CSV table of N, CA and C in Angstrom, one decimal:
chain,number,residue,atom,x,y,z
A,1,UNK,N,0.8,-1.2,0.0
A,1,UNK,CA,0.0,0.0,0.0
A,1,UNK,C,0.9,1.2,0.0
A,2,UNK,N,1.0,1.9,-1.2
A,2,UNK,CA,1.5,3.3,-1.3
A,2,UNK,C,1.4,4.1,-0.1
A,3,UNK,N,-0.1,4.4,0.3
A,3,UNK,CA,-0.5,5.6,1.6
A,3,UNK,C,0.1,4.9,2.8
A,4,UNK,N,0.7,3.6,3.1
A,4,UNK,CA,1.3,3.9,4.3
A,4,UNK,C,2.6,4.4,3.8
A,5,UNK,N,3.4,4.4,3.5
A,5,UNK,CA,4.5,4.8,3.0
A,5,UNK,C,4.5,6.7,3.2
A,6,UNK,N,3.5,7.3,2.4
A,6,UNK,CA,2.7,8.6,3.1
A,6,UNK,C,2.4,8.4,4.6
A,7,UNK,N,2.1,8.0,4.9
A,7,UNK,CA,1.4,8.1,6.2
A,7,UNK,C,2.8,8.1,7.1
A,8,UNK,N,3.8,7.0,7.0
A,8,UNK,CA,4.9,7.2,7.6
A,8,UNK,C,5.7,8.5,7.2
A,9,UNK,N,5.8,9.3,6.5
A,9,UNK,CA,6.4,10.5,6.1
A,9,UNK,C,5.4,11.3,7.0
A,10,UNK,N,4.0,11.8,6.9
A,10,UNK,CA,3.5,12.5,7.6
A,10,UNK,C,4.0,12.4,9.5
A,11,UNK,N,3.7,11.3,9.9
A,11,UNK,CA,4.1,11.1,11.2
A,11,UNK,C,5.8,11.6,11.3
A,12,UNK,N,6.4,11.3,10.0
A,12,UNK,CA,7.7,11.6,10.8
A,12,UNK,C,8.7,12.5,10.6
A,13,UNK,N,7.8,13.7,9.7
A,13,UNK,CA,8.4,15.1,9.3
A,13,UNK,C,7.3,15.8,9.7
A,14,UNK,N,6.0,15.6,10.3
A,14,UNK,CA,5.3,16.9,10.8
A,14,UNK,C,5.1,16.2,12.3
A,15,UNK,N,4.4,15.1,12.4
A,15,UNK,CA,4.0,14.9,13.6
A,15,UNK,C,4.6,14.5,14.9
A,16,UNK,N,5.9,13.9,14.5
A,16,UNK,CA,6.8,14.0,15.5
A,16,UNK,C,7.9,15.2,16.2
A,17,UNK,N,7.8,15.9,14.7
A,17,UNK,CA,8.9,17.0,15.1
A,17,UNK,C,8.2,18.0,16.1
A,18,UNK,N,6.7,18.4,15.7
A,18,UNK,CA,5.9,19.3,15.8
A,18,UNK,C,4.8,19.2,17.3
A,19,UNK,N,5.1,19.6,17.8
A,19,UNK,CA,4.5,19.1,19.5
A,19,UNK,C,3.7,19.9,19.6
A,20,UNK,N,3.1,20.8,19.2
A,20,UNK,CA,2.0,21.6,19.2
A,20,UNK,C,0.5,21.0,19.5
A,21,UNK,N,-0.2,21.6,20.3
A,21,UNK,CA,-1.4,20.2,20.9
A,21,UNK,C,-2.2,20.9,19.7
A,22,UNK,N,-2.4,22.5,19.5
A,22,UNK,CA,-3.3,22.4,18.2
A,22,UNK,C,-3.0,21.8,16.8
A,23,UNK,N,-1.9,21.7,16.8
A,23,UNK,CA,-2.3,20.9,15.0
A,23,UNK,C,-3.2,19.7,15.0
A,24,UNK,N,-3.6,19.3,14.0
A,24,UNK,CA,-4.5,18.3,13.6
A,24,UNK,C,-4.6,18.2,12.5
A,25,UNK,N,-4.3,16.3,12.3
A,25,UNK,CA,-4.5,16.0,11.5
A,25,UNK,C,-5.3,14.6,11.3
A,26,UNK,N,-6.0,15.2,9.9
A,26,UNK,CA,-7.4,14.3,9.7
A,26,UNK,C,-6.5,12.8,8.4
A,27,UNK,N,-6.8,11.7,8.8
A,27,UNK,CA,-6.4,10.7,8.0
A,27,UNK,C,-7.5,10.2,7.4
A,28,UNK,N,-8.2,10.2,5.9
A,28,UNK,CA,-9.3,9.5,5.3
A,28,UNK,C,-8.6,8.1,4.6
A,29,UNK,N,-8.7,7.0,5.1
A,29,UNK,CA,-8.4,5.7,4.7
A,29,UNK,C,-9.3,5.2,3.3
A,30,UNK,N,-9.3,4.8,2.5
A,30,UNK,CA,-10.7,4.5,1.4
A,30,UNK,C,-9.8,2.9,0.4
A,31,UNK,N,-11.0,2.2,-0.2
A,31,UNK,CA,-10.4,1.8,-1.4
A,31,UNK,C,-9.7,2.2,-2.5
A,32,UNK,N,-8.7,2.1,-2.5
A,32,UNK,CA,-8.2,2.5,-4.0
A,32,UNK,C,-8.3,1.6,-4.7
A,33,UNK,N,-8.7,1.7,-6.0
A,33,UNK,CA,-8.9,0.8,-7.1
A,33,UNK,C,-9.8,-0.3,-6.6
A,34,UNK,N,-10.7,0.0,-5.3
A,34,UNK,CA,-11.5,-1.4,-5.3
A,34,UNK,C,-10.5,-2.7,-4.0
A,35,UNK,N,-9.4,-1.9,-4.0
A,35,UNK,CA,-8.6,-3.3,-3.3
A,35,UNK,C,-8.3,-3.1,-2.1
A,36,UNK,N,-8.1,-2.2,-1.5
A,36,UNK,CA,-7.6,-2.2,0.1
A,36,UNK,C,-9.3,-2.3,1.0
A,37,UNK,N,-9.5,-2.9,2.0
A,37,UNK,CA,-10.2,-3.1,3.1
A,37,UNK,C,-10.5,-2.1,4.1
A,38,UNK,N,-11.0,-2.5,4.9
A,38,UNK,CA,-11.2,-1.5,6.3
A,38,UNK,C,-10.2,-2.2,7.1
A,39,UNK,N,-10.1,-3.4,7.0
A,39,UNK,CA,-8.8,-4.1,7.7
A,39,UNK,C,-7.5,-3.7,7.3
A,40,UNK,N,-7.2,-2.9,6.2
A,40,UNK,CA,-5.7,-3.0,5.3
A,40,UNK,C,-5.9,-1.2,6.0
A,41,UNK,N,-6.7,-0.7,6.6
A,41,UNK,CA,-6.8,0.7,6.8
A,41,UNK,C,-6.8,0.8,8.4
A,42,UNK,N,-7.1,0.0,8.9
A,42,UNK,CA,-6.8,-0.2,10.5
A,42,UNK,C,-5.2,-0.8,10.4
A,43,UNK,N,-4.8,-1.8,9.9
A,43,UNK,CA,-3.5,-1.9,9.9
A,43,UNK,C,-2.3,-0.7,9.5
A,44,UNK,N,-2.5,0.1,8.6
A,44,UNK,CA,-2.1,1.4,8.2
A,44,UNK,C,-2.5,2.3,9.1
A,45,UNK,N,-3.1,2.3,9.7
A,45,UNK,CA,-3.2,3.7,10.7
A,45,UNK,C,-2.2,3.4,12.0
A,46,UNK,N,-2.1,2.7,12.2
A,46,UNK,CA,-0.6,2.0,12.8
A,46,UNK,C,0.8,3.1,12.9
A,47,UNK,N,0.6,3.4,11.4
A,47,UNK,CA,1.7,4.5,11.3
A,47,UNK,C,1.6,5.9,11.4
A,48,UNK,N,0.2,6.4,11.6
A,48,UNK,CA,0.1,7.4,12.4
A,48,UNK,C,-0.6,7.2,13.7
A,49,UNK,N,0.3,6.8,14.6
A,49,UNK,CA,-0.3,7.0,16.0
A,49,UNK,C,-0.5,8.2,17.0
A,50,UNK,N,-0.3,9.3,16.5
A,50,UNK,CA,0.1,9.9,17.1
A,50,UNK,C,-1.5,10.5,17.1
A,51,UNK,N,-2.2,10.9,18.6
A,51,UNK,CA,-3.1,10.9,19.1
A,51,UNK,C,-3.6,12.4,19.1
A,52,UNK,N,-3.1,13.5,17.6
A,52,UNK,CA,-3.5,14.6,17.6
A,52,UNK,C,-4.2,14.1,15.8
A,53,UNK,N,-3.7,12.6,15.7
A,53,UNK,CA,-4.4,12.1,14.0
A,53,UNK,C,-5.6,12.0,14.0
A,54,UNK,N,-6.8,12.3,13.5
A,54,UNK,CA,-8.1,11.1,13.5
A,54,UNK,C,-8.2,10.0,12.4
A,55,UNK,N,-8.5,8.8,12.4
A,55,UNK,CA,-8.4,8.1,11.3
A,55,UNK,C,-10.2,8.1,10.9
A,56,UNK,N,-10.4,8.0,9.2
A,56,UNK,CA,-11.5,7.4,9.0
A,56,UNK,C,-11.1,6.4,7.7
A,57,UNK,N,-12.2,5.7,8.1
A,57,UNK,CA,-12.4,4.7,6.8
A,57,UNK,C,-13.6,4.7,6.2
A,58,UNK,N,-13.4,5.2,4.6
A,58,UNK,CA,-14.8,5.0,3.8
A,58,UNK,C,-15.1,4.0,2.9
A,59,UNK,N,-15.6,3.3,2.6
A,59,UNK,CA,-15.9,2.7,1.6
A,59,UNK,C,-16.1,3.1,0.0
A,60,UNK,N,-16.5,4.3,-0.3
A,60,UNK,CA,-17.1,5.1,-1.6
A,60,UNK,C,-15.9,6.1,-1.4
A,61,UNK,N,-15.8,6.6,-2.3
A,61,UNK,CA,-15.1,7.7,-3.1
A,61,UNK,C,-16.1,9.3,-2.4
A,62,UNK,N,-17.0,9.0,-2.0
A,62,UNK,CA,-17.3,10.4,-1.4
A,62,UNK,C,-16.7,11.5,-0.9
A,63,UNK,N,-16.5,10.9,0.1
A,63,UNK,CA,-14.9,11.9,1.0
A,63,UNK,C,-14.0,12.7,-0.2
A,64,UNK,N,-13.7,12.1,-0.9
A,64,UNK,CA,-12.5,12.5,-1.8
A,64,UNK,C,-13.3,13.4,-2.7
A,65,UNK,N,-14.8,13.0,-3.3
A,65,UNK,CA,-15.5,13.9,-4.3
A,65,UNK,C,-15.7,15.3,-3.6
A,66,UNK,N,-15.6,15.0,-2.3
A,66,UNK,CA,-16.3,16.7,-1.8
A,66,UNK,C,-15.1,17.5,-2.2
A,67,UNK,N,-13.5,17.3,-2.4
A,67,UNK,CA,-12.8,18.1,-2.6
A,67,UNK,C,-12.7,18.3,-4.2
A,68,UNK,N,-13.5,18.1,-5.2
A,68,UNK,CA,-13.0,17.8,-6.0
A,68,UNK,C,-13.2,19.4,-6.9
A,69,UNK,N,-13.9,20.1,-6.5
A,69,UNK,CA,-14.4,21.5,-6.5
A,69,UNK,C,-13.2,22.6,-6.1
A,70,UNK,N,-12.9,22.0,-4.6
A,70,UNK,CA,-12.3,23.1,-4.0
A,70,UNK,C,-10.9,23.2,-4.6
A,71,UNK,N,-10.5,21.6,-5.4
A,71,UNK,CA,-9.2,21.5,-5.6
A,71,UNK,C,-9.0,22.0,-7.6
A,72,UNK,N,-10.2,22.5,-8.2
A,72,UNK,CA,-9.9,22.7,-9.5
A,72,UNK,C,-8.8,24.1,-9.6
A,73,UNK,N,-9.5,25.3,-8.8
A,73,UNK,CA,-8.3,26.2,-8.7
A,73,UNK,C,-7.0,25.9,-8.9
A,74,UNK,N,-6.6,24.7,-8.4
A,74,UNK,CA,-5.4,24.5,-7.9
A,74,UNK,C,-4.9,24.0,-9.5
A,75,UNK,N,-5.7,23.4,-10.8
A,75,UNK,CA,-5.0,22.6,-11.2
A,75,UNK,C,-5.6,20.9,-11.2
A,76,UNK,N,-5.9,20.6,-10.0
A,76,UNK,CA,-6.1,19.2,-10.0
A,76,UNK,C,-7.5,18.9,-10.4
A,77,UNK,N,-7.6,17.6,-11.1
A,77,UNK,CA,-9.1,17.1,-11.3
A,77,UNK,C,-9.9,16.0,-10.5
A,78,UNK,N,-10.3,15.1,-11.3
A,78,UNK,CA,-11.5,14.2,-10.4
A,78,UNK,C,-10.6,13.3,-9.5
A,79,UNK,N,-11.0,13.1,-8.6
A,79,UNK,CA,-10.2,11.9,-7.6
A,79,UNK,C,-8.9,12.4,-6.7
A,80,UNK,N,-8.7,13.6,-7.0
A,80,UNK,CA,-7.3,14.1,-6.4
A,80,UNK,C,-7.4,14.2,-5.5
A,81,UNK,N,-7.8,13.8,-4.5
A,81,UNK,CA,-7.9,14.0,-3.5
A,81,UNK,C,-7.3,13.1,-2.5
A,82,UNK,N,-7.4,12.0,-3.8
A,82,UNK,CA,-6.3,10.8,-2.8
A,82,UNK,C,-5.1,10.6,-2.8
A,83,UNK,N,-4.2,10.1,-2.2
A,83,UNK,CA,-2.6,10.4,-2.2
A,83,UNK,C,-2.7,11.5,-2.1
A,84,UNK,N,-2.9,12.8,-1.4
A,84,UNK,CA,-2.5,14.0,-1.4
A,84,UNK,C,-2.4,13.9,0.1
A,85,UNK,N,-2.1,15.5,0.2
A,85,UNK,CA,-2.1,16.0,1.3
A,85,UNK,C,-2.3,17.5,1.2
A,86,UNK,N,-3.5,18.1,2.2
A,86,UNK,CA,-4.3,19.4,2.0
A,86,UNK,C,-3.3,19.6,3.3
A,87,UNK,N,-3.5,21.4,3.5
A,87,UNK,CA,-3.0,21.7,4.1
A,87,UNK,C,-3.6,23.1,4.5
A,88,UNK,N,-4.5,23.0,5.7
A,88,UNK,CA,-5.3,24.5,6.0
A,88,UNK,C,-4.6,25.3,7.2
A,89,UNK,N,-4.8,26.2,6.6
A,89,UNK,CA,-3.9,27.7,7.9
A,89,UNK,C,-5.1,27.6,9.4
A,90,UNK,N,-5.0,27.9,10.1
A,90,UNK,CA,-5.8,28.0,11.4
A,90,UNK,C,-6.9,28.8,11.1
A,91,UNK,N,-7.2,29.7,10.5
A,91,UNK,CA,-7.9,30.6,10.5
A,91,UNK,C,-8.8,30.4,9.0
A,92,UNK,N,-8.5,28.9,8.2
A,92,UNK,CA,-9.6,28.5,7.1
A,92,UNK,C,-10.9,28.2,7.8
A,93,UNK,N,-11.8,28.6,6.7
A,93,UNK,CA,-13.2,28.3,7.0
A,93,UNK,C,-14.2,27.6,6.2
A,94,UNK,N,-14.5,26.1,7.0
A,94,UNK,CA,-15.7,25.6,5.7
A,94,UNK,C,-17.1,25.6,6.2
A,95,UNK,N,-17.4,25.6,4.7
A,95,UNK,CA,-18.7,25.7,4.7
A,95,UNK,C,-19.5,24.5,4.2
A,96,UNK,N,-20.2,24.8,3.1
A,96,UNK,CA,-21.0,23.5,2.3
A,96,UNK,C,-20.0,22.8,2.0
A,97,UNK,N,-18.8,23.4,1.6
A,97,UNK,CA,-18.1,22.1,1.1
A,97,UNK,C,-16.6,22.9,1.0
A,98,UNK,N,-15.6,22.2,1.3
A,98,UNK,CA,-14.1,22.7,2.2
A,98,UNK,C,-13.6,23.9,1.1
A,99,UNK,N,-12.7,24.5,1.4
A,99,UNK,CA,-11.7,25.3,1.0
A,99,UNK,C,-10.9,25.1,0.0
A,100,UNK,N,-10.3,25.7,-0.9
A,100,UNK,CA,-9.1,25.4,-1.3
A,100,UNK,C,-7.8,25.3,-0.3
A,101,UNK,N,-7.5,24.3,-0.2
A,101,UNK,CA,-6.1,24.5,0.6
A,101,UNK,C,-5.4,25.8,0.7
A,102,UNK,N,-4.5,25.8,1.9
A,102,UNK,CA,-3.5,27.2,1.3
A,102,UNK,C,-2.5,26.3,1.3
A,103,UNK,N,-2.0,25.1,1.1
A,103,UNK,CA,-0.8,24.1,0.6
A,103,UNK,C,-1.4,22.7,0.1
A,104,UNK,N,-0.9,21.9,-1.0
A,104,UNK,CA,-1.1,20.5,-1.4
A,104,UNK,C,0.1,20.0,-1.9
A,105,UNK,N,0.0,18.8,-1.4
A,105,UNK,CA,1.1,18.2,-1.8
A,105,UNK,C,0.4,16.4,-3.0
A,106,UNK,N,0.6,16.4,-4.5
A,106,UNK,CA,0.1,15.5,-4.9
A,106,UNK,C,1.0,14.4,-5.2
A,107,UNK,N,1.2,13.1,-5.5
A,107,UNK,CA,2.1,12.4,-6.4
A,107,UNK,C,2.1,12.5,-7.8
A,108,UNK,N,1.0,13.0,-8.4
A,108,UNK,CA,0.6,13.0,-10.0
A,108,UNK,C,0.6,14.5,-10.0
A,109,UNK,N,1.6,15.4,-9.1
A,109,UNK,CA,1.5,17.1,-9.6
A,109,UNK,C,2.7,16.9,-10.0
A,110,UNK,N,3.1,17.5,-10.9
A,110,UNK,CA,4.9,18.2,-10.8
A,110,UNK,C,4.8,19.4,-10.3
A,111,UNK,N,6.2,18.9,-9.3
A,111,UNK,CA,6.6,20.3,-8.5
A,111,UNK,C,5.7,19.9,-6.8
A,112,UNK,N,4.6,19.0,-7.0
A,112,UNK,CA,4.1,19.1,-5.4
A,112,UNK,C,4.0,17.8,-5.2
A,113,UNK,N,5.2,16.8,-5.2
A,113,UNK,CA,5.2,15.5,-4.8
A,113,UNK,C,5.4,15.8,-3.4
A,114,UNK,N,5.3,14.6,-2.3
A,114,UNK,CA,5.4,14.5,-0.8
A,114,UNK,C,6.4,14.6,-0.9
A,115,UNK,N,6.8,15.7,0.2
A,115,UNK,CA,8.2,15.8,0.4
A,115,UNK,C,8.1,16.2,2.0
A,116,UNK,N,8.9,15.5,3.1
A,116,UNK,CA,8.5,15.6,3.9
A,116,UNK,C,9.0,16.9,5.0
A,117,UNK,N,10.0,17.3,4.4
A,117,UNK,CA,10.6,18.4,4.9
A,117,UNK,C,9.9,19.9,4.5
A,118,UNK,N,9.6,19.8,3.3
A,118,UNK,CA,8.7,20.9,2.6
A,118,UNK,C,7.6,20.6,3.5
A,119,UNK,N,6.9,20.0,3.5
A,119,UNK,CA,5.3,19.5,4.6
A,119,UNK,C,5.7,20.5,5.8
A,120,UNK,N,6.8,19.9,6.6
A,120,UNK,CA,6.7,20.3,7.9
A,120,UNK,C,7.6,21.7,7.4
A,121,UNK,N,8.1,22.5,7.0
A,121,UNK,CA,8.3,24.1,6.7
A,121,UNK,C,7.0,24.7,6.7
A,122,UNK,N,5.9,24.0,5.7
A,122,UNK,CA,4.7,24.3,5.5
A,122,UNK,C,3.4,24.6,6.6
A,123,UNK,N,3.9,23.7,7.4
A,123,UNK,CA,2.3,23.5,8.5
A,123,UNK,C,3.5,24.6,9.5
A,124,UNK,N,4.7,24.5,9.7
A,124,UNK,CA,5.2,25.0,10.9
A,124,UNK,C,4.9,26.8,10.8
A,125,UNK,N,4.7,27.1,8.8
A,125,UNK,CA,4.8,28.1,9.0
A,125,UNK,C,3.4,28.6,9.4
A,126,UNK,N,2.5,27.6,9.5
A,126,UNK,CA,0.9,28.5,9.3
A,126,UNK,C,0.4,28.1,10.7
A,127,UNK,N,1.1,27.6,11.6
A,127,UNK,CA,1.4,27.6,13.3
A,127,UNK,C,1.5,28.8,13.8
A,128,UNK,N,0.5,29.3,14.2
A,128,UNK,CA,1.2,30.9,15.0
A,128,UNK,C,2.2,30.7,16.0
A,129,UNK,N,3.1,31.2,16.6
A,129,UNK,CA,4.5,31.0,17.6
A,129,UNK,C,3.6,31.4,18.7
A,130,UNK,N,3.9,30.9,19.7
A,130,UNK,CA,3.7,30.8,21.1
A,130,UNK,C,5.2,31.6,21.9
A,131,UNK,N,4.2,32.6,22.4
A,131,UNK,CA,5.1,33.5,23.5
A,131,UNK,C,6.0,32.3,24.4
A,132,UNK,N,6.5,33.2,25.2
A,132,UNK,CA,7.7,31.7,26.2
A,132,UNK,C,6.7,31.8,27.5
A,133,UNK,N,5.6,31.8,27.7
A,133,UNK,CA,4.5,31.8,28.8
A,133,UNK,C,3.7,30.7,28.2
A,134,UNK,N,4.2,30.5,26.5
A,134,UNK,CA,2.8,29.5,26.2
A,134,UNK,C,1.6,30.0,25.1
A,135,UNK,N,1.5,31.6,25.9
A,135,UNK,CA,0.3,32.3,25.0
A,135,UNK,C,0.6,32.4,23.5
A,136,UNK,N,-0.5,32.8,22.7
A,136,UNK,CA,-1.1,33.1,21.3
A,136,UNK,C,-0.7,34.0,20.7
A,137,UNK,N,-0.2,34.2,20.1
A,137,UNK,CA,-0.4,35.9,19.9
A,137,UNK,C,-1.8,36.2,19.4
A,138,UNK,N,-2.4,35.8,19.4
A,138,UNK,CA,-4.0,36.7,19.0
A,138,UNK,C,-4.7,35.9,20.6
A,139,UNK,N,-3.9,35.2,21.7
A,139,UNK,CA,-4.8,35.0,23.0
A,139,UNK,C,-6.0,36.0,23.3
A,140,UNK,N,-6.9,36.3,23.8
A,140,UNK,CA,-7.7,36.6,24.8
A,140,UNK,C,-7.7,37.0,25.8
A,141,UNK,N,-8.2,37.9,26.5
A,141,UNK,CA,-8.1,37.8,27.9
A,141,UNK,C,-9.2,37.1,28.3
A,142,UNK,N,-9.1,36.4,29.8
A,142,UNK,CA,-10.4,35.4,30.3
A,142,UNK,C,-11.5,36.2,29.9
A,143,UNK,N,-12.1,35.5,29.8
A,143,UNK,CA,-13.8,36.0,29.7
A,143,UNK,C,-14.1,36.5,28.3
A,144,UNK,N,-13.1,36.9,27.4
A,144,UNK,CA,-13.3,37.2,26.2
A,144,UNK,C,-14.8,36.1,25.2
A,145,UNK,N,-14.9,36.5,24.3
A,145,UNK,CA,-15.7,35.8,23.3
A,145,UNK,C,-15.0,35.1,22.8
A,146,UNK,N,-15.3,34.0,22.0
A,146,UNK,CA,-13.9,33.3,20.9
A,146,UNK,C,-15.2,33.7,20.0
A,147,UNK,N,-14.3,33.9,18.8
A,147,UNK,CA,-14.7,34.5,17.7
A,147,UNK,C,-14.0,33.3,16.5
């Protein structure tokens, strides 16, 4: 299976370097071509354990169709969604149906194959920095509204 091979790059150029409790990352497991299982997707999630992942497993191509809109700007067409990797800034917003990324990484792009070093440059930069207290820089004071 190609996506574990991904999946170990993600764990081990963003998720391990990157200690940050807000990042998050979402894992969609699915058949490709008809041939991997929900069992071959539980065994692959193995390599991302890292408990800021969620894993899902779908059956249907759905999951992947809902990006298939957001991802035409970019260049990419039907199905791209799989083997990739999206990459949203803290402050993206969805709606009916997701964003354009503000980063992707494809195997069938030139110029945006997985590269695991580029990945983690990428999410580290769209991490706001934490003061040496810990705080945000856009924190709150108590009682504030979150907006």
């Amino acid at each position: 299976m190609y996506c574990t091979v991904s999946a170990r790059v993600a764990q081990r150029y963003v998720l391990d370097k990157i200690s940050d409790e807000r990042l998050r990352v979402y894992v969609v497991w699915g058949p490709y071509k008809e041939r991997e299982t929900e069992a071959d997707a539980r065994f692959a999630a193995a390599f991302v354990p890292d408990p800021r992942a969620t894993h899902f497993w779908t059956e249907t191509p759905a999951p992947g169709e809902l990006f298939n809109e957001p991802l035409k700007p970019l260049g990419l067409g039907p199905h791209s969604a799989w083997d990739s990797f999206l990459v949203y800034a803290p402050e993206s917003r969805w709606g009916e149906s997701p964003p354009p990324p503000t980063h992707f990484m494809h195997r069938n792009v030139e110029g945006k194959a997985l590269n695991g070093v580029r990945l983690l440059e990428q999410v580290r930069d769209l991490l706001p920095a934490q003061d040496k207290e810990g705080k945000l820089p856009h924190s709150r004071a108590p009682g504030e509204e979150n907006r």
